[in-house]
Short mmCIF file of C-alpha atoms in Angstrom, two decimals:
data_model
loop_
_atom_site.label_atom_id
_atom_site.label_comp_id
_atom_site.label_asym_id
_atom_site.label_seq_id
_atom_site.Cartn_x
_atom_site.Cartn_y
_atom_site.Cartn_z
CA MET A 18 -10.36 14.42 11.16
CA ILE A 19 -10.57 10.81 12.21
CA ARG A 20 -12.45 10.51 15.01
CA GLU A 21 -10.24 8.54 18.16
CA GLU A 22 -12.31 5.40 18.40
CA GLU A 23 -12.34 5.23 14.41
CA GLN A 24 -8.26 5.68 14.64
CA LYS A 25 -7.89 3.00 17.31
CA LYS A 26 -10.20 0.87 15.04
CA LEU A 27 -7.74 1.24 12.11
CA GLN A 28 -4.77 0.88 14.50
CA LYS A 29 -5.97 -2.40 15.77
CA ILE A 30 -6.47 -3.57 12.23
CA ALA A 31 -3.15 -2.68 10.68
CA ILE A 32 -1.69 -4.58 14.01
CA ARG A 33 -3.86 -7.67 13.39
CA ALA A 34 -2.84 -7.60 9.58
CA ARG A 35 1.08 -7.52 10.68
CA LYS A 36 0.31 -10.57 12.66
CA ASP A 37 -1.23 -12.04 9.59
CA CYS A 38 2.04 -11.12 7.70
CA LEU A 39 4.09 -12.82 10.31
CA GLU A 40 1.79 -15.99 10.68
CA ILE A 41 1.74 -16.72 7.14
CA GLN A 42 5.57 -16.20 6.12
CA GLN A 43 6.53 -18.70 8.82
CA ILE A 44 4.34 -21.12 7.08
CA ALA A 45 5.06 -20.16 3.46
CA GLY A 46 8.67 -19.69 4.64
CA SER A 47 9.20 -16.80 2.57
CA GLY A 48 7.38 -12.97 1.93
CA HIS A 49 8.85 -9.60 2.23
CA LEU A 50 7.66 -8.20 5.54
CA GLY A 51 9.92 -4.71 5.47
CA GLY A 52 8.04 -3.22 2.55
CA ALA A 53 4.69 -4.99 3.63
CA PHE A 54 4.74 -3.06 6.86
CA SER A 55 6.11 0.38 5.53
CA ALA A 56 2.91 0.38 3.35
CA MET A 57 0.14 -0.91 6.14
CA GLU A 58 -1.56 2.19 7.74
CA ILE A 59 -1.78 3.52 4.22
CA MET A 60 -3.86 -0.18 2.60
CA VAL A 61 -5.72 -0.28 5.88
CA TYR A 62 -7.06 3.26 5.75
CA LEU A 63 -7.72 2.99 1.95
CA TYR A 64 -10.01 -0.14 2.23
CA PHE A 65 -11.63 0.38 5.37
CA ASN A 66 -12.26 4.00 5.68
CA ARG A 67 -11.59 5.75 2.03
CA MET A 68 -12.80 3.34 -0.62
CA ARG A 69 -16.22 2.76 -1.84
CA ILE A 70 -16.09 -1.27 -2.56
CA ASP A 71 -18.24 -3.98 -2.23
CA CYS A 72 -16.64 -7.21 -1.48
CA ALA A 73 -19.78 -9.54 -2.59
CA ASN A 74 -19.54 -7.50 -5.86
CA TYR A 75 -16.20 -6.43 -6.34
CA LEU A 76 -16.13 -6.16 -9.99
CA LYS A 77 -18.91 -3.78 -9.91
CA GLU A 78 -18.36 -1.03 -12.48
CA GLY A 79 -17.08 2.64 -11.23
CA ARG A 80 -15.49 0.97 -7.89
CA ASP A 81 -12.84 2.92 -6.69
CA ILE A 82 -9.45 1.11 -7.27
CA PHE A 83 -6.54 0.34 -5.36
CA ILE A 84 -3.11 -0.93 -6.99
CA LEU A 85 -0.16 -1.98 -5.24
CA SER A 86 2.45 -1.56 -7.96
CA LYS A 87 5.32 -2.60 -5.43
CA GLY A 88 3.89 -6.14 -5.79
CA HIS A 89 6.64 -7.69 -4.01
CA ALA A 90 4.25 -6.42 -0.47
CA SER A 91 1.84 -8.99 -1.44
CA ILE A 92 1.82 -10.66 2.07
CA GLY A 93 0.33 -7.51 3.61
CA TYR A 94 -1.94 -6.46 0.59
CA TYR A 95 -3.39 -9.92 1.16
CA SER A 96 -3.98 -9.68 4.88
CA VAL A 97 -5.41 -6.19 4.23
CA LEU A 98 -8.04 -7.66 1.32
CA ALA A 99 -8.84 -10.70 3.68
CA ARG A 100 -9.48 -8.38 6.77
CA ARG A 101 -11.83 -6.62 4.48
CA GLY A 102 -13.78 -9.36 3.43
CA PHE A 103 -12.49 -10.46 0.04
CA PHE A 104 -11.85 -13.81 0.89
CA PRO A 105 -11.40 -15.62 4.39
CA VAL A 106 -8.90 -15.10 6.46
CA GLU A 107 -8.02 -18.95 6.51
CA GLU A 108 -7.12 -18.67 2.90
CA LEU A 109 -3.56 -16.38 4.08
CA LYS A 110 -2.46 -19.91 5.55
CA THR A 111 -2.05 -21.04 1.51
CA TYR A 112 0.23 -17.92 0.51
CA ARG A 113 2.81 -18.97 -1.81
CA LYS A 114 1.74 -22.43 -2.18
CA ILE A 115 1.15 -24.60 -5.20
CA ASP A 116 -2.41 -23.59 -6.72
CA SER A 117 -3.03 -21.10 -4.15
CA ARG A 118 -4.78 -17.80 -4.99
CA LEU A 119 -2.38 -16.24 -3.23
CA GLN A 120 1.22 -16.16 -5.16
CA GLY A 121 4.04 -14.37 -3.98
CA HIS A 122 3.20 -11.53 -6.61
CA THR A 123 -0.25 -10.50 -7.12
CA HIS A 124 -2.29 -11.74 -10.49
CA ILE A 125 -5.22 -10.60 -11.46
CA ASP A 126 -7.68 -13.29 -12.22
CA ASP A 127 -6.81 -15.05 -8.81
CA ALA A 128 -7.46 -13.78 -5.72
CA PRO A 129 -10.79 -11.52 -5.11
CA GLY A 130 -10.01 -7.50 -5.20
CA ILE A 131 -6.71 -7.66 -7.32
CA GLU A 132 -7.11 -5.10 -9.60
CA CYS A 133 -3.66 -5.55 -11.42
CA SER A 134 -0.48 -8.66 -11.89
CA THR A 135 2.46 -6.43 -10.41
CA GLY A 136 5.69 -7.69 -9.04
CA SER A 137 7.65 -6.31 -12.06
CA LEU A 138 8.14 -3.33 -11.07
CA GLY A 139 7.44 -0.06 -12.58
CA GLN A 140 4.06 -0.79 -14.30
CA GLY A 141 1.54 -0.30 -12.17
CA LEU A 142 1.22 3.59 -12.21
CA SER A 143 0.57 3.02 -16.11
CA PHE A 144 -2.16 0.44 -15.82
CA ALA A 145 -3.58 2.68 -12.98
CA LEU A 146 -3.67 5.92 -15.64
CA GLY A 147 -5.12 3.62 -18.50
CA ILE A 148 -8.35 2.70 -15.78
CA ALA A 149 -8.39 6.18 -14.49
CA LEU A 150 -8.52 7.71 -18.47
CA GLY A 151 -11.31 5.06 -18.88
CA TYR A 152 -13.40 5.90 -15.82
CA GLN A 153 -13.18 9.20 -17.38
CA LYS A 154 -14.28 8.78 -20.81
CA LYS A 155 -17.33 6.30 -19.12
CA GLN A 156 -17.93 9.27 -16.79
CA TRP A 157 -17.47 6.76 -14.03
CA ASP A 158 -16.93 8.97 -10.28
CA GLY A 159 -14.61 6.13 -8.89
CA MET A 160 -11.01 7.19 -8.10
CA VAL A 161 -8.35 5.24 -8.69
CA TYR A 162 -5.39 4.94 -5.99
CA VAL A 163 -1.71 3.41 -6.95
CA MET A 164 1.01 3.03 -4.77
CA LEU A 165 4.67 2.74 -5.62
CA GLY A 166 7.54 2.10 -3.91
CA ASP A 167 10.68 4.87 -3.47
CA GLY A 168 12.87 2.13 -5.14
CA GLU A 169 10.55 1.66 -7.72
CA LEU A 170 10.84 5.15 -8.75
CA GLU A 171 14.55 4.25 -10.48
CA GLU A 172 11.93 2.33 -13.43
CA GLY A 173 11.84 4.54 -16.49
CA GLN A 174 8.27 3.72 -17.22
CA VAL A 175 6.83 5.38 -13.88
CA TRP A 176 8.45 8.76 -15.15
CA GLU A 177 7.07 8.36 -19.12
CA ALA A 178 3.69 7.59 -16.91
CA LEU A 179 4.14 10.77 -14.53
CA LEU A 180 4.75 13.00 -17.82
CA LEU A 181 1.71 11.72 -19.11
CA GLN A 182 -0.49 12.46 -16.03
CA SER A 183 1.01 15.67 -15.92
CA HIS A 184 -0.37 16.32 -19.49
CA LEU A 185 -3.80 14.31 -18.74
CA GLN A 186 -3.99 15.82 -15.15
CA LEU A 187 -6.67 13.27 -14.29
CA LYS A 188 -8.51 14.14 -11.26
CA ASN A 189 -9.53 10.66 -10.36
CA LEU A 190 -5.99 9.53 -9.89
CA ALA A 191 -4.32 9.63 -7.10
CA ILE A 192 -0.28 8.81 -6.43
CA ILE A 193 1.24 7.47 -3.58
CA VAL A 194 4.70 6.68 -3.09
CA ASP A 195 5.72 4.30 0.06
CA ASN A 196 8.93 6.62 0.61
CA ASN A 197 10.90 4.16 3.32
CA LYS A 198 14.04 4.97 1.68
CA LEU A 199 15.56 1.06 1.61
CA GLN A 200 15.49 -0.88 -1.42
CA LEU A 201 16.59 -4.54 -1.94
CA ASP A 202 20.19 -4.19 -0.69
CA ASN A 203 20.81 -0.38 -0.21
CA PHE A 204 19.60 2.89 0.92
CA VAL A 205 17.50 4.12 -1.78
CA ASP A 206 19.82 7.27 -1.98
CA GLN A 207 23.03 5.30 -2.13
CA VAL A 208 21.65 3.32 -5.39
CA THR A 209 19.95 6.27 -7.08
CA ASN A 210 19.90 9.82 -5.51
CA PHE A 211 16.33 11.50 -6.48
CA GLY A 212 17.20 14.62 -5.06
CA ASN A 213 13.89 16.48 -3.33
CA LEU A 214 11.25 14.37 -4.60
CA THR A 215 8.75 16.99 -3.62
CA GLU A 216 10.26 19.34 -6.19
CA LYS A 217 10.73 17.07 -8.61
CA PHE A 218 6.94 15.91 -8.56
CA GLN A 219 5.80 19.84 -8.34
CA ALA A 220 7.64 20.45 -11.39
CA PHE A 221 5.57 18.30 -13.43
CA GLY A 222 2.84 20.09 -12.08
CA TYR A 223 1.57 17.80 -9.55
CA HIS A 224 -0.41 18.76 -6.03
CA VAL A 225 2.59 17.29 -3.65
CA GLN A 226 1.61 16.46 -0.30
CA GLU A 227 4.41 15.12 2.59
CA ILE A 228 3.29 12.89 5.15
CA ASP A 229 3.87 10.45 8.04
CA GLY A 230 2.57 7.48 6.09
CA HIS A 231 1.90 5.76 9.93
CA ASP A 232 -0.14 8.55 11.23
CA PHE A 233 -4.01 7.96 10.26
CA GLN A 234 -4.72 11.66 11.21
CA GLN A 235 -2.32 12.60 8.40
CA ILE A 236 -3.03 10.01 5.96
CA ASP A 237 -6.55 11.21 6.39
CA LYS A 238 -5.78 14.79 5.61
CA ALA A 239 -4.16 14.41 2.86
CA PHE A 240 -6.76 12.49 1.11
CA MET A 241 -9.53 14.59 2.41
CA GLU A 242 -7.12 17.29 0.81
CA LEU A 243 -6.75 16.09 -2.81
CA ASP A 244 -6.55 18.85 -5.12
CA ARG A 245 -9.56 18.46 -7.64
CA ASP A 246 -8.12 20.52 -10.47
CA ARG A 247 -5.27 18.57 -10.99
CA GLY A 248 -2.69 15.44 -10.29
CA ASN A 249 -2.02 14.37 -7.21
CA ILE A 250 0.70 12.58 -5.34
CA ILE A 251 1.13 12.04 -1.82
CA ILE A 252 4.93 11.23 -0.72
CA ALA A 253 4.26 8.82 2.34
CA ASN A 254 7.33 8.92 4.55
CA THR A 255 7.36 5.64 5.89
CA VAL A 256 9.60 3.28 8.11
CA LYS A 257 10.28 -0.31 6.18
CA GLY A 258 9.83 -3.15 8.70
CA LYS A 259 7.60 -0.45 10.88
CA GLY A 260 5.60 -2.38 14.16
CA ILE A 261 8.34 -4.52 14.79
CA SER A 262 11.89 -3.01 16.97
CA PHE A 263 14.24 -5.21 15.12
CA MET A 264 13.05 -5.17 11.93
CA GLU A 265 12.76 -1.06 11.30
CA ASN A 266 15.01 0.32 8.93
CA SER A 267 17.22 -2.60 8.74
CA ILE A 268 17.94 -3.73 5.10
CA ALA A 269 18.14 -7.47 5.81
CA TRP A 270 14.41 -7.43 6.48
CA HIS A 271 13.32 -6.61 2.90
CA SER A 272 12.67 -10.00 2.61
CA GLN A 273 14.48 -12.01 5.79
CA LYS A 274 12.13 -15.12 7.40
CA CYS A 275 11.90 -15.10 11.22
CA THR A 276 13.54 -17.63 13.03
CA ALA A 277 11.32 -19.30 15.80
CA GLY A 278 12.61 -16.58 18.31
CA GLU A 279 12.30 -13.79 16.04
CA TYR A 280 8.78 -14.51 15.42
CA GLN A 281 7.74 -15.08 19.09
CA ALA A 282 9.36 -11.77 19.93
CA ALA A 283 7.92 -10.09 17.16
CA MET A 284 4.12 -11.40 17.87
CA ILE A 285 4.99 -10.04 21.73
CA GLU A 286 5.61 -7.00 20.75
CA LEU A 287 2.55 -6.64 18.20
CA ALA A 288 0.19 -7.64 21.49
CA LYS A 289 1.88 -5.05 23.53
CA GLN A 290 0.66 -2.75 20.85
CA GLU A 291 -2.75 -3.80 20.84
CA ASP A 292 -2.96 -3.44 24.85
CA ILE A 293 -1.77 0.07 24.74
CA ILE A 294 -4.74 1.11 22.54
CA ARG A 295 -7.36 -0.74 23.97
#
């Protein structure tokens, strides 16, 4: 269980990272806020509470690895990496600029901390599975965490990788589904209705946990209770656009840019949230 002070610390980091996203989207003129905000608490938890990483030696063998397979949410991922210390926070202002290391979709050879080029949906899990298998063969004890979007589950390659993992039962691979229930232009179940995701994953033999993906206590409990004898999937029920009232559960905020007025209103909301947890 996370102590109250640690939980407050994580909440503040998540708010700060959301502010970063708003600021750099204003500068860049684009960026996917909705999916970045739904994934924020999971990424903050992993980078500030869970993963064994060394920003000064970020390529250290056997390190824990995180892969954001839903790579269009890079604006949030970069904010978390910068706040964790992988590169200067000031560099966030170069997001999507020519020659910047922070392109719209993450690239493995650019910014420190990026472990996989993603953005073409459906490939992150296959990549993560390969790393986890390599770790096992080298007898390294690092964990591999990969986050998929629920809309991304429409990609056939995801299910091929799930099938292979259900066969290999790699213990060092944890799959997180950001289940915000929205995709580019509609609700996921209106495009492809998956039915009961928990039952589908359980049918593959996975240990499945379903949580509130914005509640740090539930997030911590789920990662503490990963099954060491079989594959793990955490379904994180989240809200697209989480944290900004007029963005939440709105299809429009998949990649919409804030007007000046919306930007100010969003920053005021986040400031009020900061005040509450002080």
